[in-house]
Amino acid sequence: SDIANLTMARYAYAPLSVDEERRGRFSHHQAAAEAERTAKVNERMPMFVGICVLVAIAFVLSRSPAQAGQAATPSVVPTTTSQQINSVPEGTAPVIQVVPTANSNTNVGADVSDNGPVIQVVKPVVAESPSSTTTTTSFSTASTTSSADCNCNIGELRKAALDATPPHIIECAAASDGESQSACHLPSATRYAALKQKGATLWMTGCSGAGKTTIATALEDRLVKAYGKHVYRLDGDNLRTGINRDLTFSEADRAESVRRTGEIATLFADSGVITLVGLISPYRGDRDAVRKRHEEQGIPFY
């Protein structure tokens, strides 16, 4: 055993010497390189962001309005006349037909104005086929033109809307549509007793310059100052700057002006105000309609 111990080599791990100074120099160099890289990133980042923004702007500007319109519409068919499209499956999107103007390069046989293209929207109409029980979808054509080609009579449209729309009572639960709202308001007798006067409407008509406003102004001044009455004057000066500002002097607009003024006078007089109205109101039918509105609510009209 002694011989074996002499012949076997013995190994031991000796601790390695570490150069602290060298390691310190390496760590300092690594930190400096990292700081340099961070500075370069911070310096170049705004430029990178700016390039991204410019690319995005260029992409947005490169999209033409025509491409956006084509993406939004189901289908656009250039044609010059209305077309009847039958036997179209149910659920098919409407077809928009665009008639180009005379300035367009497309050959147009129809008479087209220079105010812009005529857009014809074909709307689906579901109809029952007489020969079978299956339902087919046909299309009816409605065309819209520019405002210069529109011969709409606003007076007739307004009259039709008024005739088709009954008076709506929303807040007054005690009254029905078309009936008096007195059940939901302070009784007129109670109001008049508290104000010590009754409401009424004095309607003055005549040509321009006849003296309607002059007489109404003098009467208003006298009744308020001498008798302490609650009086208010309605005429073109204070009506056409507000509620009648959208009306012209056509026959239909004059009739609408009289109707609106009559409704305002009815409310004023119902509240106990002596209302003085000075309007040209040349048509007897319009004045009679205002008189009828007052009589229906028991309000004096002179």
PDB file of C-alpha atoms in Angstrom:
ATOM      1  CA  SER A   1       0.000   0.000   0.000  1.00  0.00           C
ATOM      2  CA  ASP A   2       2.924   2.311   0.641  1.00  0.00           C
ATOM      3  CA  ILE A   3       4.230   1.673  -2.868  1.00  0.00           C
ATOM      4  CA  ALA A   4       0.830   2.390  -4.347  1.00  0.00           C
ATOM      5  CA  ASN A   5       0.634   5.663  -2.508  1.00  0.00           C
ATOM      6  CA  LEU A   6       4.034   6.672  -3.885  1.00  0.00           C
ATOM      7  CA  THR A   7       3.240   5.828  -7.517  1.00  0.00           C
ATOM      8  CA  MET A   8      -0.259   7.516  -7.709  1.00  0.00           C
ATOM      9  CA  ALA A   9      -0.158  11.162  -8.560  1.00  0.00           C
ATOM     10  CA  ARG A  10      -2.160  13.526  -6.459  1.00  0.00           C
ATOM     11  CA  TYR A  11      -3.965  16.441  -8.062  1.00  0.00           C
ATOM     12  CA  ALA A  12      -5.435  19.475  -6.388  1.00  0.00           C
ATOM     13  CA  TYR A  13      -7.248  22.533  -7.763  1.00  0.00           C
ATOM     14  CA  ALA A  14      -5.367  25.678  -7.077  1.00  0.00           C
ATOM     15  CA  PRO A  15      -7.347  28.917  -6.962  1.00  0.00           C
ATOM     16  CA  LEU A  16      -6.983  31.052 -10.115  1.00  0.00           C
ATOM     17  CA  SER A  17      -5.660  34.497  -9.722  1.00  0.00           C
ATOM     18  CA  VAL A  18      -8.129  37.192 -10.901  1.00  0.00           C
ATOM     19  CA  ASP A  19      -6.941  40.409 -12.289  1.00  0.00           C
ATOM     20  CA  GLU A  20      -9.301  42.834 -10.583  1.00  0.00           C
ATOM     21  CA  GLU A  21      -7.874  45.801 -12.393  1.00  0.00           C
ATOM     22  CA  ARG A  22      -8.391  44.207 -15.816  1.00  0.00           C
ATOM     23  CA  ARG A  23     -11.948  43.251 -14.992  1.00  0.00           C
ATOM     24  CA  GLY A  24     -12.652  46.783 -13.863  1.00  0.00           C
ATOM     25  CA  ARG A  25     -11.347  48.179 -17.151  1.00  0.00           C
ATOM     26  CA  PHE A  26     -13.567  45.726 -19.143  1.00  0.00           C
ATOM     27  CA  SER A  27     -16.695  46.627 -17.176  1.00  0.00           C
ATOM     28  CA  HIS A  28     -16.088  50.348 -17.699  1.00  0.00           C
ATOM     29  CA  HIS A  29     -15.612  49.867 -21.453  1.00  0.00           C
ATOM     30  CA  GLN A  30     -18.835  47.816 -21.696  1.00  0.00           C
ATOM     31  CA  ALA A  31     -20.822  50.481 -19.847  1.00  0.00           C
ATOM     32  CA  ALA A  32     -19.434  53.184 -22.128  1.00  0.00           C
ATOM     33  CA  ALA A  33     -20.416  51.193 -25.236  1.00  0.00           C
ATOM     34  CA  GLU A  34     -23.930  50.641 -23.889  1.00  0.00           C
ATOM     35  CA  ALA A  35     -24.316  54.344 -23.161  1.00  0.00           C
ATOM     36  CA  GLU A  36     -23.150  55.178 -26.684  1.00  0.00           C
ATOM     37  CA  ARG A  37     -25.705  52.795 -28.225  1.00  0.00           C
ATOM     38  CA  THR A  38     -28.501  54.266 -26.086  1.00  0.00           C
ATOM     39  CA  ALA A  39     -27.563  57.793 -27.169  1.00  0.00           C
ATOM     40  CA  LYS A  40     -27.646  56.794 -30.838  1.00  0.00           C
ATOM     41  CA  VAL A  41     -31.074  55.183 -30.419  1.00  0.00           C
ATOM     42  CA  ASN A  42     -32.457  58.286 -28.703  1.00  0.00           C
ATOM     43  CA  GLU A  43     -30.977  60.459 -31.424  1.00  0.00           C
ATOM     44  CA  ARG A  44     -32.367  58.459 -34.335  1.00  0.00           C
ATOM     45  CA  MET A  45     -35.787  57.570 -32.889  1.00  0.00           C
ATOM     46  CA  PRO A  46     -37.492  60.948 -33.714  1.00  0.00           C
ATOM     47  CA  MET A  47     -36.248  60.675 -37.293  1.00  0.00           C
ATOM     48  CA  PHE A  48     -37.662  57.149 -37.569  1.00  0.00           C
ATOM     49  CA  VAL A  49     -41.016  58.245 -36.175  1.00  0.00           C
ATOM     50  CA  GLY A  50     -41.101  61.170 -38.606  1.00  0.00           C
ATOM     51  CA  ILE A  51     -40.450  58.871 -41.551  1.00  0.00           C
ATOM     52  CA  CYS A  52     -43.308  56.598 -40.437  1.00  0.00           C
ATOM     53  CA  VAL A  53     -45.662  59.582 -40.229  1.00  0.00           C
ATOM     54  CA  LEU A  54     -44.677  60.777 -43.718  1.00  0.00           C
ATOM     55  CA  VAL A  55     -45.256  57.306 -45.147  1.00  0.00           C
ATOM     56  CA  ALA A  56     -48.704  57.171 -43.536  1.00  0.00           C
ATOM     57  CA  ILE A  57     -49.624  60.622 -44.940  1.00  0.00           C
ATOM     58  CA  ALA A  58     -48.426  59.638 -48.400  1.00  0.00           C
ATOM     59  CA  PHE A  59     -50.547  56.466 -48.234  1.00  0.00           C
ATOM     60  CA  VAL A  60     -53.670  58.404 -47.259  1.00  0.00           C
ATOM     61  CA  LEU A  61     -53.144  61.022 -49.969  1.00  0.00           C
ATOM     62  CA  SER A  62     -52.555  58.347 -52.586  1.00  0.00           C
ATOM     63  CA  ARG A  63     -56.140  57.092 -52.155  1.00  0.00           C
ATOM     64  CA  SER A  64     -58.202  58.997 -54.729  1.00  0.00           C
ATOM     65  CA  PRO A  65     -61.840  60.044 -54.030  1.00  0.00           C
ATOM     66  CA  ALA A  66     -62.986  57.871 -56.909  1.00  0.00           C
ATOM     67  CA  GLN A  67     -61.536  54.767 -55.252  1.00  0.00           C
ATOM     68  CA  ALA A  68     -63.210  55.662 -51.942  1.00  0.00           C
ATOM     69  CA  GLY A  69     -66.554  56.160 -53.708  1.00  0.00           C
ATOM     70  CA  GLN A  70     -66.252  52.820 -55.480  1.00  0.00           C
ATOM     71  CA  ALA A  71     -65.523  51.089 -52.166  1.00  0.00           C
ATOM     72  CA  ALA A  72     -68.612  52.647 -50.546  1.00  0.00           C
ATOM     73  CA  THR A  73     -71.165  51.991 -53.319  1.00  0.00           C
ATOM     74  CA  PRO A  74     -72.501  48.533 -54.193  1.00  0.00           C
ATOM     75  CA  SER A  75     -72.186  48.964 -57.954  1.00  0.00           C
ATOM     76  CA  VAL A  76     -71.968  51.874 -60.383  1.00  0.00           C
ATOM     77  CA  VAL A  77     -73.229  51.449 -63.926  1.00  0.00           C
ATOM     78  CA  PRO A  78     -72.577  54.305 -66.419  1.00  0.00           C
ATOM     79  CA  THR A  79     -75.662  54.680 -68.601  1.00  0.00           C
ATOM     80  CA  THR A  80     -77.885  57.350 -70.058  1.00  0.00           C
ATOM     81  CA  THR A  81     -81.337  55.918 -69.442  1.00  0.00           C
ATOM     82  CA  SER A  82     -83.255  54.206 -66.674  1.00  0.00           C
ATOM     83  CA  GLN A  83     -83.227  50.419 -66.804  1.00  0.00           C
ATOM     84  CA  GLN A  84     -85.731  47.900 -65.533  1.00  0.00           C
ATOM     85  CA  ILE A  85     -83.996  44.950 -63.890  1.00  0.00           C
ATOM     86  CA  ASN A  86     -86.273  42.009 -63.279  1.00  0.00           C
ATOM     87  CA  SER A  87     -85.864  38.644 -61.596  1.00  0.00           C
ATOM     88  CA  VAL A  88     -83.132  39.803 -59.242  1.00  0.00           C
ATOM     89  CA  PRO A  89     -82.612  37.591 -56.182  1.00  0.00           C
ATOM     90  CA  GLU A  90     -83.947  38.995 -52.953  1.00  0.00           C
ATOM     91  CA  GLY A  91     -81.333  40.788 -50.873  1.00  0.00           C
ATOM     92  CA  THR A  92     -79.379  42.097 -53.888  1.00  0.00           C
ATOM     93  CA  ALA A  93     -77.862  45.527 -53.250  1.00  0.00           C
ATOM     94  CA  PRO A  94     -79.333  48.508 -55.134  1.00  0.00           C
ATOM     95  CA  VAL A  95     -77.728  49.575 -58.395  1.00  0.00           C
ATOM     96  CA  ILE A  96     -76.645  53.203 -58.708  1.00  0.00           C
ATOM     97  CA  GLN A  97     -76.683  54.499 -62.276  1.00  0.00           C
ATOM     98  CA  VAL A  98     -74.551  57.566 -62.997  1.00  0.00           C
ATOM     99  CA  VAL A  99     -75.322  59.603 -66.107  1.00  0.00           C
ATOM    100  CA  PRO A 100     -72.205  61.621 -67.032  1.00  0.00           C
ATOM    101  CA  THR A 101     -72.453  65.277 -67.920  1.00  0.00           C
ATOM    102  CA  ALA A 102     -72.101  66.742 -71.388  1.00  0.00           C
ATOM    103  CA  ASN A 103     -68.525  67.706 -70.559  1.00  0.00           C
ATOM    104  CA  SER A 104     -67.582  64.038 -70.047  1.00  0.00           C
ATOM    105  CA  ASN A 105     -65.629  62.066 -72.633  1.00  0.00           C
ATOM    106  CA  THR A 106     -68.321  59.369 -72.683  1.00  0.00           C
ATOM    107  CA  ASN A 107     -70.701  59.489 -75.615  1.00  0.00           C
ATOM    108  CA  VAL A 108     -74.074  60.494 -74.253  1.00  0.00           C
ATOM    109  CA  GLY A 109     -77.185  60.385 -76.357  1.00  0.00           C
ATOM    110  CA  ALA A 110     -79.551  61.892 -73.790  1.00  0.00           C
ATOM    111  CA  ASP A 111     -79.955  65.559 -73.013  1.00  0.00           C
ATOM    112  CA  VAL A 112     -77.794  66.114 -69.926  1.00  0.00           C
ATOM    113  CA  SER A 113     -77.332  69.434 -68.132  1.00  0.00           C
ATOM    114  CA  ASP A 114     -73.957  70.901 -67.220  1.00  0.00           C
ATOM    115  CA  ASN A 115     -74.808  71.197 -63.527  1.00  0.00           C
ATOM    116  CA  GLY A 116     -73.435  67.774 -62.691  1.00  0.00           C
ATOM    117  CA  PRO A 117     -74.133  64.102 -63.225  1.00  0.00           C
ATOM    118  CA  VAL A 118     -77.616  62.714 -62.794  1.00  0.00           C
ATOM    119  CA  ILE A 119     -77.564  59.921 -60.227  1.00  0.00           C
ATOM    120  CA  GLN A 120     -80.323  57.363 -60.595  1.00  0.00           C
ATOM    121  CA  VAL A 121     -80.782  55.047 -57.614  1.00  0.00           C
ATOM    122  CA  VAL A 122     -82.600  51.824 -58.416  1.00  0.00           C
ATOM    123  CA  LYS A 123     -84.465  50.643 -55.328  1.00  0.00           C
ATOM    124  CA  PRO A 124     -85.653  47.030 -54.955  1.00  0.00           C
ATOM    125  CA  VAL A 125     -89.404  46.425 -54.827  1.00  0.00           C
ATOM    126  CA  VAL A 126     -90.635  42.961 -53.841  1.00  0.00           C
ATOM    127  CA  ALA A 127     -93.700  41.910 -55.849  1.00  0.00           C
ATOM    128  CA  GLU A 128     -95.705  38.708 -56.031  1.00  0.00           C
ATOM    129  CA  SER A 129     -95.485  36.963 -59.384  1.00  0.00           C
ATOM    130  CA  PRO A 130     -98.970  36.330 -60.903  1.00  0.00           C
ATOM    131  CA  SER A 131     -97.931  33.091 -62.593  1.00  0.00           C
ATOM    132  CA  SER A 132     -96.366  31.368 -59.609  1.00  0.00           C
ATOM    133  CA  THR A 133     -96.224  31.492 -55.853  1.00  0.00           C
ATOM    134  CA  THR A 134     -92.539  32.441 -55.790  1.00  0.00           C
ATOM    135  CA  THR A 135     -91.609  35.992 -54.873  1.00  0.00           C
ATOM    136  CA  THR A 136     -89.455  37.930 -57.307  1.00  0.00           C
ATOM    137  CA  THR A 137     -87.672  41.217 -56.817  1.00  0.00           C
ATOM    138  CA  SER A 138     -88.048  43.960 -59.390  1.00  0.00           C
ATOM    139  CA  PHE A 139     -86.540  47.426 -59.349  1.00  0.00           C
ATOM    140  CA  SER A 140     -88.219  50.801 -59.627  1.00  0.00           C
ATOM    141  CA  THR A 141     -86.077  53.719 -60.692  1.00  0.00           C
ATOM    142  CA  ALA A 142     -86.034  57.029 -58.827  1.00  0.00           C
ATOM    143  CA  SER A 143     -83.819  59.728 -60.233  1.00  0.00           C
ATOM    144  CA  THR A 144     -82.326  62.663 -58.375  1.00  0.00           C
ATOM    145  CA  THR A 145     -81.010  65.671 -60.224  1.00  0.00           C
ATOM    146  CA  SER A 146     -79.175  68.797 -59.257  1.00  0.00           C
ATOM    147  CA  SER A 147     -80.965  71.602 -57.444  1.00  0.00           C
ATOM    148  CA  ALA A 148     -81.069  73.667 -60.640  1.00  0.00           C
ATOM    149  CA  ASP A 149     -83.295  71.042 -62.318  1.00  0.00           C
ATOM    150  CA  CYS A 150     -85.644  70.605 -59.324  1.00  0.00           C
ATOM    151  CA  ASN A 151     -89.087  72.074 -59.955  1.00  0.00           C
ATOM    152  CA  CYS A 152     -90.304  71.304 -56.434  1.00  0.00           C
ATOM    153  CA  ASN A 153     -93.097  73.525 -55.154  1.00  0.00           C
ATOM    154  CA  ILE A 154     -92.281  74.018 -51.490  1.00  0.00           C
ATOM    155  CA  GLY A 155     -95.715  75.462 -50.857  1.00  0.00           C
ATOM    156  CA  GLU A 156     -97.500  72.363 -52.133  1.00  0.00           C
ATOM    157  CA  LEU A 157     -95.146  70.101 -50.189  1.00  0.00           C
ATOM    158  CA  ARG A 158     -95.758  72.088 -46.994  1.00  0.00           C
ATOM    159  CA  LYS A 159     -99.537  72.020 -47.495  1.00  0.00           C
ATOM    160  CA  ALA A 160     -99.514  68.283 -48.136  1.00  0.00           C
ATOM    161  CA  ALA A 161     -97.453  67.705 -45.001  1.00  0.00           C
ATOM    162  CA  LEU A 162     -99.849  69.786 -42.885  1.00  0.00           C
ATOM    163  CA  ASP A 163    -102.915  68.052 -44.327  1.00  0.00           C
ATOM    164  CA  ALA A 164    -101.439  64.622 -43.674  1.00  0.00           C
ATOM    165  CA  THR A 165    -100.282  65.386 -40.128  1.00  0.00           C
ATOM    166  CA  PRO A 166    -102.899  65.840 -37.398  1.00  0.00           C
ATOM    167  CA  PRO A 167    -102.092  67.925 -34.320  1.00  0.00           C
ATOM    168  CA  HIS A 168    -100.005  65.834 -31.962  1.00  0.00           C
ATOM    169  CA  ILE A 169    -100.529  66.080 -28.223  1.00  0.00           C
ATOM    170  CA  ILE A 170     -97.638  64.472 -26.361  1.00  0.00           C
ATOM    171  CA  GLU A 171     -97.499  65.892 -22.841  1.00  0.00           C
ATOM    172  CA  CYS A 172    -101.216  66.389 -22.194  1.00  0.00           C
ATOM    173  CA  ALA A 173    -102.530  62.970 -21.156  1.00  0.00           C
ATOM    174  CA  ALA A 174    -106.052  64.282 -20.519  1.00  0.00           C
ATOM    175  CA  ALA A 175    -106.588  65.276 -24.177  1.00  0.00           C
ATOM    176  CA  SER A 176    -106.443  63.345 -27.430  1.00  0.00           C
ATOM    177  CA  ASP A 177    -104.953  64.347 -30.768  1.00  0.00           C
ATOM    178  CA  GLY A 178    -106.915  67.155 -32.356  1.00  0.00           C
ATOM    179  CA  GLU A 179    -108.785  68.049 -29.161  1.00  0.00           C
ATOM    180  CA  SER A 180    -108.446  71.100 -26.936  1.00  0.00           C
ATOM    181  CA  GLN A 181    -105.570  71.185 -24.490  1.00  0.00           C
ATOM    182  CA  SER A 182    -107.482  73.290 -21.962  1.00  0.00           C
ATOM    183  CA  ALA A 183    -107.676  70.303 -19.626  1.00  0.00           C
ATOM    184  CA  CYS A 184    -103.910  70.473 -19.162  1.00  0.00           C
ATOM    185  CA  HIS A 185    -103.566  74.239 -18.737  1.00  0.00           C
ATOM    186  CA  LEU A 186    -104.618  76.878 -16.266  1.00  0.00           C
ATOM    187  CA  PRO A 187    -108.284  77.744 -16.943  1.00  0.00           C
ATOM    188  CA  SER A 188    -108.696  80.924 -18.962  1.00  0.00           C
ATOM    189  CA  ALA A 189    -111.137  82.414 -16.459  1.00  0.00           C
ATOM    190  CA  THR A 190    -108.613  81.990 -13.630  1.00  0.00           C
ATOM    191  CA  ARG A 191    -105.836  83.492 -15.705  1.00  0.00           C
ATOM    192  CA  TYR A 192    -107.917  86.460 -16.872  1.00  0.00           C
ATOM    193  CA  ALA A 193    -109.096  87.167 -13.306  1.00  0.00           C
ATOM    194  CA  ALA A 194    -105.499  87.266 -12.060  1.00  0.00           C
ATOM    195  CA  LEU A 195    -104.300  89.490 -14.926  1.00  0.00           C
ATOM    196  CA  LYS A 196    -107.449  91.677 -14.782  1.00  0.00           C
ATOM    197  CA  GLN A 197    -107.752  91.544 -18.572  1.00  0.00           C
ATOM    198  CA  LYS A 198    -108.791  89.143 -21.321  1.00  0.00           C
ATOM    199  CA  GLY A 199    -106.723  88.164 -24.302  1.00  0.00           C
ATOM    200  CA  ALA A 200    -107.785  89.019 -27.846  1.00  0.00           C
ATOM    201  CA  THR A 201    -106.281  89.407 -31.327  1.00  0.00           C
ATOM    202  CA  LEU A 202    -106.669  92.562 -33.417  1.00  0.00           C
ATOM    203  CA  TRP A 203    -105.611  91.769 -36.998  1.00  0.00           C
ATOM    204  CA  MET A 204    -104.743  94.704 -39.279  1.00  0.00           C
ATOM    205  CA  THR A 205    -104.370  94.083 -43.001  1.00  0.00           C
ATOM    206  CA  GLY A 206    -103.533  96.353 -45.916  1.00  0.00           C
ATOM    207  CA  CYS A 207    -100.962  97.164 -48.562  1.00  0.00           C
ATOM    208  CA  SER A 208     -97.389  98.066 -47.757  1.00  0.00           C
ATOM    209  CA  GLY A 209     -97.205 101.620 -46.427  1.00  0.00           C
ATOM    210  CA  ALA A 210    -100.908 101.747 -45.538  1.00  0.00           C
ATOM    211  CA  GLY A 211    -100.136 102.526 -41.905  1.00  0.00           C
ATOM    212  CA  LYS A 212    -100.678  99.172 -40.197  1.00  0.00           C
ATOM    213  CA  THR A 213     -97.486  99.340 -38.123  1.00  0.00           C
ATOM    214  CA  THR A 214     -97.995 103.027 -37.333  1.00  0.00           C
ATOM    215  CA  ILE A 215    -101.494 102.443 -35.976  1.00  0.00           C
ATOM    216  CA  ALA A 216    -100.517  99.292 -34.098  1.00  0.00           C
ATOM    217  CA  THR A 217     -97.513 101.017 -32.499  1.00  0.00           C
ATOM    218  CA  ALA A 218     -99.585 103.991 -31.345  1.00  0.00           C
ATOM    219  CA  LEU A 219    -102.324 101.710 -29.984  1.00  0.00           C
ATOM    220  CA  GLU A 220     -99.796  99.545 -28.144  1.00  0.00           C
ATOM    221  CA  ASP A 221     -98.188 102.610 -26.585  1.00  0.00           C
ATOM    222  CA  ARG A 222    -101.552 103.996 -25.461  1.00  0.00           C
ATOM    223  CA  LEU A 223    -102.898 100.751 -23.982  1.00  0.00           C
ATOM    224  CA  VAL A 224     -99.685 100.001 -22.064  1.00  0.00           C
ATOM    225  CA  LYS A 225     -98.897 103.459 -20.724  1.00  0.00           C
ATOM    226  CA  ALA A 226    -102.388 104.864 -20.139  1.00  0.00           C
ATOM    227  CA  TYR A 227    -104.293 101.746 -19.125  1.00  0.00           C
ATOM    228  CA  GLY A 228    -101.597  99.376 -17.940  1.00  0.00           C
ATOM    229  CA  LYS A 229    -102.658  96.613 -20.286  1.00  0.00           C
ATOM    230  CA  HIS A 230    -100.457  93.746 -21.370  1.00  0.00           C
ATOM    231  CA  VAL A 231    -100.147  94.253 -25.145  1.00  0.00           C
ATOM    232  CA  TYR A 232     -97.767  92.944 -27.769  1.00  0.00           C
ATOM    233  CA  ARG A 233     -97.410  93.800 -31.463  1.00  0.00           C
ATOM    234  CA  LEU A 234     -96.556  91.290 -34.201  1.00  0.00           C
ATOM    235  CA  ASP A 235     -95.552  92.487 -37.660  1.00  0.00           C
ATOM    236  CA  GLY A 236     -93.071  91.800 -40.414  1.00  0.00           C
ATOM    237  CA  ASP A 237     -90.240  93.536 -38.573  1.00  0.00           C
ATOM    238  CA  ASN A 238     -90.107  91.109 -35.671  1.00  0.00           C
ATOM    239  CA  LEU A 239     -91.436  88.037 -37.503  1.00  0.00           C
ATOM    240  CA  ARG A 240     -89.242  87.929 -40.602  1.00  0.00           C
ATOM    241  CA  THR A 241     -86.087  88.255 -38.514  1.00  0.00           C
ATOM    242  CA  GLY A 242     -86.825  85.009 -36.738  1.00  0.00           C
ATOM    243  CA  ILE A 243     -89.669  82.538 -37.174  1.00  0.00           C
ATOM    244  CA  ASN A 244     -90.497  83.681 -40.735  1.00  0.00           C
ATOM    245  CA  ARG A 245     -86.915  84.272 -41.825  1.00  0.00           C
ATOM    246  CA  ASP A 246     -86.990  81.341 -44.254  1.00  0.00           C
ATOM    247  CA  LEU A 247     -90.069  82.630 -46.118  1.00  0.00           C
ATOM    248  CA  THR A 248     -90.134  84.712 -49.300  1.00  0.00           C
ATOM    249  CA  PHE A 249     -92.955  86.849 -50.688  1.00  0.00           C
ATOM    250  CA  SER A 250     -94.473  84.206 -52.951  1.00  0.00           C
ATOM    251  CA  GLU A 251     -98.144  83.271 -52.607  1.00  0.00           C
ATOM    252  CA  ALA A 252     -97.341  80.032 -50.800  1.00  0.00           C
ATOM    253  CA  ASP A 253     -94.850  81.659 -48.421  1.00  0.00           C
ATOM    254  CA  ARG A 254     -97.237  84.522 -47.655  1.00  0.00           C
ATOM    255  CA  ALA A 255     -99.884  81.949 -46.749  1.00  0.00           C
ATOM    256  CA  GLU A 256     -97.398  80.155 -44.474  1.00  0.00           C
ATOM    257  CA  SER A 257     -96.432  83.485 -42.876  1.00  0.00           C
ATOM    258  CA  VAL A 258    -100.082  84.196 -42.068  1.00  0.00           C
ATOM    259  CA  ARG A 259    -100.563  80.679 -40.672  1.00  0.00           C
ATOM    260  CA  ARG A 260     -97.526  80.894 -38.381  1.00  0.00           C
ATOM    261  CA  THR A 261     -98.414  84.383 -37.204  1.00  0.00           C
ATOM    262  CA  GLY A 262    -101.985  83.272 -36.545  1.00  0.00           C
ATOM    263  CA  GLU A 263    -100.793  80.385 -34.385  1.00  0.00           C
ATOM    264  CA  ILE A 264     -98.513  82.712 -32.390  1.00  0.00           C
ATOM    265  CA  ALA A 265    -101.345  85.222 -31.941  1.00  0.00           C
ATOM    266  CA  THR A 266    -103.622  82.410 -30.726  1.00  0.00           C
ATOM    267  CA  LEU A 267    -101.126  81.423 -28.033  1.00  0.00           C
ATOM    268  CA  PHE A 268    -100.513  85.019 -26.994  1.00  0.00           C
ATOM    269  CA  ALA A 269    -104.220  85.822 -26.762  1.00  0.00           C
ATOM    270  CA  ASP A 270    -104.917  82.594 -24.885  1.00  0.00           C
ATOM    271  CA  SER A 271    -102.338  83.678 -22.301  1.00  0.00           C
ATOM    272  CA  GLY A 272    -104.261  86.924 -21.746  1.00  0.00           C
ATOM    273  CA  VAL A 273    -102.219  89.210 -23.995  1.00  0.00           C
ATOM    274  CA  ILE A 274    -103.917  91.724 -26.272  1.00  0.00           C
ATOM    275  CA  THR A 275    -102.149  90.864 -29.533  1.00  0.00           C
ATOM    276  CA  LEU A 276    -101.887  93.409 -32.333  1.00  0.00           C
ATOM    277  CA  VAL A 277    -101.012  91.906 -35.728  1.00  0.00           C
ATOM    278  CA  GLY A 278    -100.048  94.017 -38.717  1.00  0.00           C
ATOM    279  CA  LEU A 279     -99.545  91.930 -41.874  1.00  0.00           C
ATOM    280  CA  ILE A 280    -100.335  92.520 -45.525  1.00  0.00           C
ATOM    281  CA  SER A 281    -102.081  89.092 -45.608  1.00  0.00           C
ATOM    282  CA  PRO A 282    -103.697  89.729 -49.023  1.00  0.00           C
ATOM    283  CA  TYR A 283    -105.656  86.463 -49.277  1.00  0.00           C
ATOM    284  CA  ARG A 284    -109.020  86.193 -47.555  1.00  0.00           C
ATOM    285  CA  GLY A 285    -108.768  82.416 -47.252  1.00  0.00           C
ATOM    286  CA  ASP A 286    -105.621  82.701 -45.132  1.00  0.00           C
ATOM    287  CA  ARG A 287    -107.228  85.259 -42.818  1.00  0.00           C
ATOM    288  CA  ASP A 288    -110.386  83.157 -42.511  1.00  0.00           C
ATOM    289  CA  ALA A 289    -108.271  80.158 -41.474  1.00  0.00           C
ATOM    290  CA  VAL A 290    -106.693  82.234 -38.700  1.00  0.00           C
ATOM    291  CA  ARG A 291    -110.126  83.456 -37.590  1.00  0.00           C
ATOM    292  CA  LYS A 292    -111.358  79.845 -37.464  1.00  0.00           C
ATOM    293  CA  ARG A 293    -108.424  78.817 -35.247  1.00  0.00           C
ATOM    294  CA  HIS A 294    -109.330  81.588 -32.777  1.00  0.00           C
ATOM    295  CA  GLU A 295    -113.031  80.703 -32.806  1.00  0.00           C
ATOM    296  CA  GLU A 296    -112.280  77.037 -32.136  1.00  0.00           C
ATOM    297  CA  GLN A 297    -110.528  78.033 -28.903  1.00  0.00           C
ATOM    298  CA  GLY A 298    -113.010  80.728 -27.900  1.00  0.00           C
ATOM    299  CA  ILE A 299    -110.564  83.615 -28.398  1.00  0.00           C
ATOM    300  CA  PRO A 300    -111.907  86.964 -29.679  1.00  0.00           C
ATOM    301  CA  PHE A 301    -110.635  87.880 -33.137  1.00  0.00           C
ATOM    302  CA  TYR A 302    -111.213  91.284 -34.701  1.00  0.00           C
TER     303      TYR A 302
END
